[in-house]
Tab-separated table of C-alpha atoms (C1' of nucleotides) in Angstrom:
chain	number	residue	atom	x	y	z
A	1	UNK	CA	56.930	112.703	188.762
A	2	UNK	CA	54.854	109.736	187.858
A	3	UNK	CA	50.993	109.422	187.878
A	4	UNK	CA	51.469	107.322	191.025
A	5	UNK	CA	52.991	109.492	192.819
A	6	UNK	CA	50.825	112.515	191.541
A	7	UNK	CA	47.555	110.984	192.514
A	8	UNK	CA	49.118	110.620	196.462
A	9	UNK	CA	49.948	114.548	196.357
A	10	UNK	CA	46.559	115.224	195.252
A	11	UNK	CA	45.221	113.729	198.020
A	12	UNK	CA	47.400	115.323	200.805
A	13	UNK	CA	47.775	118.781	198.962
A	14	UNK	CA	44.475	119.494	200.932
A	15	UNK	CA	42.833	120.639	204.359
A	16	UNK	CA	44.837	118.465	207.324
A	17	UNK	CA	44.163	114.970	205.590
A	18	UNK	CA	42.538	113.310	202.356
A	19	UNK	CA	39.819	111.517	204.018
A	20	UNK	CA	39.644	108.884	201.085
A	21	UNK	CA	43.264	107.534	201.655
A	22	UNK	CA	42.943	107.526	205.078
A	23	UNK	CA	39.630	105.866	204.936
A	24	UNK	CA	40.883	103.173	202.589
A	25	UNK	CA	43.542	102.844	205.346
A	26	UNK	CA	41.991	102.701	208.052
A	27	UNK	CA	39.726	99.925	206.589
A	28	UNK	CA	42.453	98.102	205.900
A	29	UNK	CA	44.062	97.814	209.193
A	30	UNK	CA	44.047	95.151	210.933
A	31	UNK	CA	42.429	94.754	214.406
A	32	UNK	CA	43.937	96.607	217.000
A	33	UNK	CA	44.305	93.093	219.351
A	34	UNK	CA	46.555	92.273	216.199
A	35	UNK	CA	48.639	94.476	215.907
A	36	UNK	CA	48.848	94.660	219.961
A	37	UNK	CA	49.555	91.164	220.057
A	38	UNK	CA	52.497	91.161	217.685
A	39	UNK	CA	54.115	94.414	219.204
A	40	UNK	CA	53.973	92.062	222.365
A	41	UNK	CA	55.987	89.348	220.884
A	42	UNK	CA	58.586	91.197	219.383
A	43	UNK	CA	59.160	92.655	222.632
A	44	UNK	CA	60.318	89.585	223.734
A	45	UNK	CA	63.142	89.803	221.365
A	46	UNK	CA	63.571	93.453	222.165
A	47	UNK	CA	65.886	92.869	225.038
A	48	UNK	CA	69.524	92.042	224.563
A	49	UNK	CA	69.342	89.996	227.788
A	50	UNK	CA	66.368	88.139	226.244
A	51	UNK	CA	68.230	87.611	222.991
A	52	UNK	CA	71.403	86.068	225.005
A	53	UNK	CA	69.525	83.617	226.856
A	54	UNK	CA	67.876	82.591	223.208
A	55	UNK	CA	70.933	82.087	221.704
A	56	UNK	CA	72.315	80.169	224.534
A	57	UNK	CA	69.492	78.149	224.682
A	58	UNK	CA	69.652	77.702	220.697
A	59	UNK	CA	73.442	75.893	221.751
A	60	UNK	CA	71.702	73.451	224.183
A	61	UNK	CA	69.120	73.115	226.404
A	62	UNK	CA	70.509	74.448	229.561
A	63	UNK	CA	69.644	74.815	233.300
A	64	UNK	CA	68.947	78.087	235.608
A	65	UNK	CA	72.340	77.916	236.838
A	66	UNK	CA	74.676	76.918	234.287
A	67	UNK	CA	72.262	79.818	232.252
A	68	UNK	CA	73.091	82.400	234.693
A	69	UNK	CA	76.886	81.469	235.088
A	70	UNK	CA	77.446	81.820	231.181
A	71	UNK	CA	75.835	84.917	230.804
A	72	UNK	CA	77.202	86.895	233.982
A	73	UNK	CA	73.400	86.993	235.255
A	74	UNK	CA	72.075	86.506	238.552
A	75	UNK	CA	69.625	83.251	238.927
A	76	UNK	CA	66.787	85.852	240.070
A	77	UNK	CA	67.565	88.003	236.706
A	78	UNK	CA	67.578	84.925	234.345
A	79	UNK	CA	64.405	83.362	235.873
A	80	UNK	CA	62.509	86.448	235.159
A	81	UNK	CA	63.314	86.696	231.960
A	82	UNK	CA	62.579	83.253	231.636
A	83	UNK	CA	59.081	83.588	232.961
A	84	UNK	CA	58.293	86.348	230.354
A	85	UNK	CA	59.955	83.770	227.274
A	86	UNK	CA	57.992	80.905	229.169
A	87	UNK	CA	54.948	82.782	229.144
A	88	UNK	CA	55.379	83.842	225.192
A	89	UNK	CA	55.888	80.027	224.162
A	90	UNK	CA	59.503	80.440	223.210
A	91	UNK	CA	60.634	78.540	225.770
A	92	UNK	CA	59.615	75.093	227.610
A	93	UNK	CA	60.760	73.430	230.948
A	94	UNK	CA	61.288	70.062	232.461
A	95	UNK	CA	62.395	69.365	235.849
A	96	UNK	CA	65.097	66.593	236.551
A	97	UNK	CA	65.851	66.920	240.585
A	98	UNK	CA	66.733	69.656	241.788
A	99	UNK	CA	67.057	71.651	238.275
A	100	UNK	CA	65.102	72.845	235.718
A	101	UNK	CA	66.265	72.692	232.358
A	102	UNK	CA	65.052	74.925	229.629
A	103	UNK	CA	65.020	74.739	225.982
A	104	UNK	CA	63.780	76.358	222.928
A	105	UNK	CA	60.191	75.696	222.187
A	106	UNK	CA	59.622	76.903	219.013
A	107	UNK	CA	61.367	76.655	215.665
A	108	UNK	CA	59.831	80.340	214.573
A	109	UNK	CA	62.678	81.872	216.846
A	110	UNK	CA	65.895	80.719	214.126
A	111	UNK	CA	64.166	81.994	211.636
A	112	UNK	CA	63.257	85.304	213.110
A	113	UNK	CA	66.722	86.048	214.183
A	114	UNK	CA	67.481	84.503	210.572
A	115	UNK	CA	66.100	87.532	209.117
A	116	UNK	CA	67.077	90.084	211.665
A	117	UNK	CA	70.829	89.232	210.915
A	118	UNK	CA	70.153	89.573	207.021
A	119	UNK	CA	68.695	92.941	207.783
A	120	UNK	CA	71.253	94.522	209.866
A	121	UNK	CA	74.097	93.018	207.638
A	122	UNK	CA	72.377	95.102	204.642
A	123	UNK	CA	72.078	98.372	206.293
A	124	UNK	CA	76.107	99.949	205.893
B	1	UNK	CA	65.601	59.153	230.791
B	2	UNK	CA	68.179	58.866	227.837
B	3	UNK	CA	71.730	59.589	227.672
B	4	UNK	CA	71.674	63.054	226.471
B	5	UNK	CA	69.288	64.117	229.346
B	6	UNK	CA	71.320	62.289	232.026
B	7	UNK	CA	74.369	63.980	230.836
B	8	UNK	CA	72.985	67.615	230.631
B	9	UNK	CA	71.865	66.792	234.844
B	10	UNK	CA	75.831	65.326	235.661
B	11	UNK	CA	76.841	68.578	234.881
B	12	UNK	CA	74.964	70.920	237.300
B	13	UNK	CA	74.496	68.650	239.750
B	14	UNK	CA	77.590	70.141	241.497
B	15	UNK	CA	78.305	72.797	243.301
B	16	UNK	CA	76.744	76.217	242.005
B	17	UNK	CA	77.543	75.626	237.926
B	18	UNK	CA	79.483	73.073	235.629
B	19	UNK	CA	82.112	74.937	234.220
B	20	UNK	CA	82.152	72.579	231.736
B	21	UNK	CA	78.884	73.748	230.211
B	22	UNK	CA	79.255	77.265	230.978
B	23	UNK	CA	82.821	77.307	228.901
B	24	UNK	CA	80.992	75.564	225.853
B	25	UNK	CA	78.099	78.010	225.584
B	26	UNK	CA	80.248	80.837	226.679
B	27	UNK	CA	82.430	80.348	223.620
B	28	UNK	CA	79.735	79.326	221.300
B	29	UNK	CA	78.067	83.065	222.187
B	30	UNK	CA	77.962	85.810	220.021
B	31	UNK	CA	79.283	89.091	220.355
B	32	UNK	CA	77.809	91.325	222.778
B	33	UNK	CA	77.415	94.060	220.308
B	34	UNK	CA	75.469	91.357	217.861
B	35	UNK	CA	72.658	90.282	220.467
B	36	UNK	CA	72.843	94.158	221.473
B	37	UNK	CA	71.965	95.164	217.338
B	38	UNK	CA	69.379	92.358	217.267
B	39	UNK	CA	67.614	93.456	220.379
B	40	UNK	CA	67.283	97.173	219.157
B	41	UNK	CA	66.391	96.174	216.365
B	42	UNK	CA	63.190	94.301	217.637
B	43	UNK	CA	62.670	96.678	219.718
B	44	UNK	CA	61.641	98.747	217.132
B	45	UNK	CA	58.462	96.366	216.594
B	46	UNK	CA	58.182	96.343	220.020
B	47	UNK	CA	55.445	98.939	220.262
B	48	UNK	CA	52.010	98.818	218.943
B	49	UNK	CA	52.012	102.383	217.416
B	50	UNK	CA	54.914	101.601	215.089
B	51	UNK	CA	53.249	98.074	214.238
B	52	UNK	CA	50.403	100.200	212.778
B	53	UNK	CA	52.646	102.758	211.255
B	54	UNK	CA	54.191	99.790	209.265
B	55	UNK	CA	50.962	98.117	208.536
B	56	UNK	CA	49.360	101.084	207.174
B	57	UNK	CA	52.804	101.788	205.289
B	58	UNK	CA	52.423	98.608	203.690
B	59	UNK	CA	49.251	99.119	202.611
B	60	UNK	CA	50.447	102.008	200.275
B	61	UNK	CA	53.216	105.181	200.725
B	62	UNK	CA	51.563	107.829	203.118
B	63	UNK	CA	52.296	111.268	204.067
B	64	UNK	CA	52.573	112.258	208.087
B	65	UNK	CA	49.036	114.014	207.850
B	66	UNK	CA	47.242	111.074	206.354
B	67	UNK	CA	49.307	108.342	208.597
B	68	UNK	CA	48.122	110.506	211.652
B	69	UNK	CA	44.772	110.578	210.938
B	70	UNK	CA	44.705	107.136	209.839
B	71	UNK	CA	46.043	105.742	213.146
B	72	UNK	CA	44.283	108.577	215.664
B	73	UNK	CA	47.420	109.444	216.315
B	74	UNK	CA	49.158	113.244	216.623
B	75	UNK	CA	51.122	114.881	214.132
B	76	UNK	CA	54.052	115.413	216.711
B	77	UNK	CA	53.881	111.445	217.820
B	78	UNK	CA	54.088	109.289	214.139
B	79	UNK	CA	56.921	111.719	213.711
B	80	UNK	CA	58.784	110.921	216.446
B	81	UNK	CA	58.437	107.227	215.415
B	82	UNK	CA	59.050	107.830	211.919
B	83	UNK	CA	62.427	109.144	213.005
B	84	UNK	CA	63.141	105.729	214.945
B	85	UNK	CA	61.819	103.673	211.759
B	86	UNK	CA	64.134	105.764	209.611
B	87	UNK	CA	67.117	105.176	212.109
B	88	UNK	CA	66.762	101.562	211.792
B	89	UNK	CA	66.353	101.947	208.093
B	90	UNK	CA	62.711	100.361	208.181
B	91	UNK	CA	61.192	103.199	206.201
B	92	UNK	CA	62.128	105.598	203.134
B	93	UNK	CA	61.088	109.250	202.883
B	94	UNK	CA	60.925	111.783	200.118
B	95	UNK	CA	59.455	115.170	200.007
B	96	UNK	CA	57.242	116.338	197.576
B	97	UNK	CA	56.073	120.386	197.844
B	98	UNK	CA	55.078	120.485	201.765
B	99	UNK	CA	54.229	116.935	202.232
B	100	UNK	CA	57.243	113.991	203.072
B	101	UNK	CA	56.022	111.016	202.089
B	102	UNK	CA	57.183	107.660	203.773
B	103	UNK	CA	57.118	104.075	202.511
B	104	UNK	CA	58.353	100.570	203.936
B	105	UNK	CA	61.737	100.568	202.873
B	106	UNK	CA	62.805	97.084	203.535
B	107	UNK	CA	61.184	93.620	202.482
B	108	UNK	CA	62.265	91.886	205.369
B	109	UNK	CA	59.391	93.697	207.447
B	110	UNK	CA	56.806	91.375	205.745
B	111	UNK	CA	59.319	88.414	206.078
B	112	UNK	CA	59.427	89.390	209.917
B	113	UNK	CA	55.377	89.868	210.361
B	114	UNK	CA	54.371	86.894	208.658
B	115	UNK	CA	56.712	84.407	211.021
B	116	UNK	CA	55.158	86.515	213.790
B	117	UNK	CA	51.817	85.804	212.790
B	118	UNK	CA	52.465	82.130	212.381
B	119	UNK	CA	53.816	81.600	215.655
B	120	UNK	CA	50.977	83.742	217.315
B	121	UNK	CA	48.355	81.508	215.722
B	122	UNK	CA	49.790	78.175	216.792
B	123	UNK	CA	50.198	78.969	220.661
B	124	UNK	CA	46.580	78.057	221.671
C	1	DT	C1'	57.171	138.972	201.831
C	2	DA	C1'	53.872	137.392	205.072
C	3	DA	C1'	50.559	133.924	206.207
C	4	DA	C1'	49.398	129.103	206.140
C	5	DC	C1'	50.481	124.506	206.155
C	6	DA	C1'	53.558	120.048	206.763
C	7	DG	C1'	56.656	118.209	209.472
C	8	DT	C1'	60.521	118.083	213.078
C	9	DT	C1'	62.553	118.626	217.449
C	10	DG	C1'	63.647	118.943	222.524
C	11	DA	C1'	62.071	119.272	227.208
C	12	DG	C1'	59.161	117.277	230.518
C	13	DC	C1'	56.098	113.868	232.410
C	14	DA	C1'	53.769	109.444	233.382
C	15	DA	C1'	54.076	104.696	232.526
C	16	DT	C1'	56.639	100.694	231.704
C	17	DC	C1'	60.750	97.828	232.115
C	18	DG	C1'	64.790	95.131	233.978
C	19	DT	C1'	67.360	94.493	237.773
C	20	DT	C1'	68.358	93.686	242.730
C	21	DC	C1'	67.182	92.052	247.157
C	22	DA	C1'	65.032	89.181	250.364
C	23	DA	C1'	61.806	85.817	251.337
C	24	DC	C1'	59.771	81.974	249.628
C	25	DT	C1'	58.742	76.774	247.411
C	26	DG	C1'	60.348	72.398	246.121
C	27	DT	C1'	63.780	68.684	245.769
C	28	DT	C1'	67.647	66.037	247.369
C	29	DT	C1'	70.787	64.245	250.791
C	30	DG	C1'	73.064	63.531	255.267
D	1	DC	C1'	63.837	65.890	259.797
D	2	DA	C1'	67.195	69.461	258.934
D	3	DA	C1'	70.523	71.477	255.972
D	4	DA	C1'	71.791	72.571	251.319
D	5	DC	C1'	70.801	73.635	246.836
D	6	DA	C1'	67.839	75.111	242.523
D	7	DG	C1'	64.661	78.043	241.244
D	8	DT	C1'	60.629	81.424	241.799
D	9	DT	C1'	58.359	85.426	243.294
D	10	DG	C1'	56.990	90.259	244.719
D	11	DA	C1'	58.345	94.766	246.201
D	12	DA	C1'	61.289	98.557	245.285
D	13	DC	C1'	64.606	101.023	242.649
D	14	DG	C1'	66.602	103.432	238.711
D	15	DA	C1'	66.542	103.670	233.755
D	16	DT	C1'	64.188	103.840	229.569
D	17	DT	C1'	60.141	104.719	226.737
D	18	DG	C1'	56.274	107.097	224.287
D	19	DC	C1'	53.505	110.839	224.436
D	20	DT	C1'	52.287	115.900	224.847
D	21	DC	C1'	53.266	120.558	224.316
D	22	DA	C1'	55.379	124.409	222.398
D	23	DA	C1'	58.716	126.262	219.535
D	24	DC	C1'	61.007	125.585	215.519
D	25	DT	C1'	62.363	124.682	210.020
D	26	DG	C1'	61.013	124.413	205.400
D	27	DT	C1'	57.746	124.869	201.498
D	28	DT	C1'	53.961	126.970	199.119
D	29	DT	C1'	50.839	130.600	197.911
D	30	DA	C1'	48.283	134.840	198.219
DNA sequence: TAAACAGTTGAGCAATCGTTCAACTGTTTG
DNA sequence: CAAACAGTTGAACGATTGCTCAACTGTTTA
């Protein structure tokens, strides 16, 4: 056993907590609209219907229907889920006629996924 | 309008879909059991309590006393997430006399955050 | 060995979530 | 203008989620 790891048992060998380290802690944390706010965007991702529509959009910006018809969705489903990822900024809108075509709006969502992959690929 | 955009509204013009476009992106999706991974795996940053939990982990290795005190949180509550940030591999444990303490276990967490951070501050 | 403490676990409950369904808006076309 | 199509919306539902509570395991110490 280290020093390090000595000077952490100290503090939790004790009473219900150490209030130093969970002082320092706590005064470390960041807001709590923070952390709220990015627990809200990765729910986004935190769907796997979400994530389909993502990647499909990621191939080419697409339209309600042709959206709904590749992924075995109904158009009521997808445009739900599309209102959420509109209202999040991942996703933006034109109309052309009668359609409305959606694409990816933001170039944060590759890399995100980027990582995920790298993640799960290292966990076996 | 250019070419690319007149092209994308030829093809769902029709009837209910193009099949044209829903073939492409069909075949260009991935596995259903990938964009099901990736989802659960957001999902686990999906919730505000386990944002903190890996904040405060960051911040230095923690036993389940201290990390419930830190975050107002119950003993009984951080250790059901722990479990679910241990499933996904997200956090290490190791006991030491009657503590268990638990540390990030993964560097892509940071990786993750910070993209989530930059996209949150650009969207106003 | 018995009491005290640290942490885990499963059942149960309230809240949230994603889908369906039906009714609606908006655009095009006959 | 009416019919047809693309998409949106809100209510209602079943499923999932996160927490609480109480009972439990495991470790230390008196």
């Amino acid at each position: 056993m280290n020093d390090k790891e000595k000077d952490l048992e100290m503090q939790c060998g004790c009473e219900h907590e150490h209030p130093e380290v969970v002082r320092e802690v706590r005064a470390a944390m960041p807001d709590e609209n923070v952390t709220a706010d990015l627990s809200d965007f990765f729910k986004v991702f935190g769907d796997s219907s979400r994530m389909r529509i993502l990647f499909a959009l990621d191939r080419r910006e697409l339209c309600v229907c042709d959206l709904s018809a590749a992924l075995g969705m109904t158009k009521s489903a997808v445009s739900h889920q599309l209102r959420f990822l509109r209202a999040n900024h991942l996703v933006a809108s034109r109309r052309s006629g009668k359609n409305i075509f959606y694409s990816l709006a933001d170039e944060h969502v590759r890399d995100i996924i980027e990582i995920a992959v790298e993640h799960l690929s290292e966990e076996d």
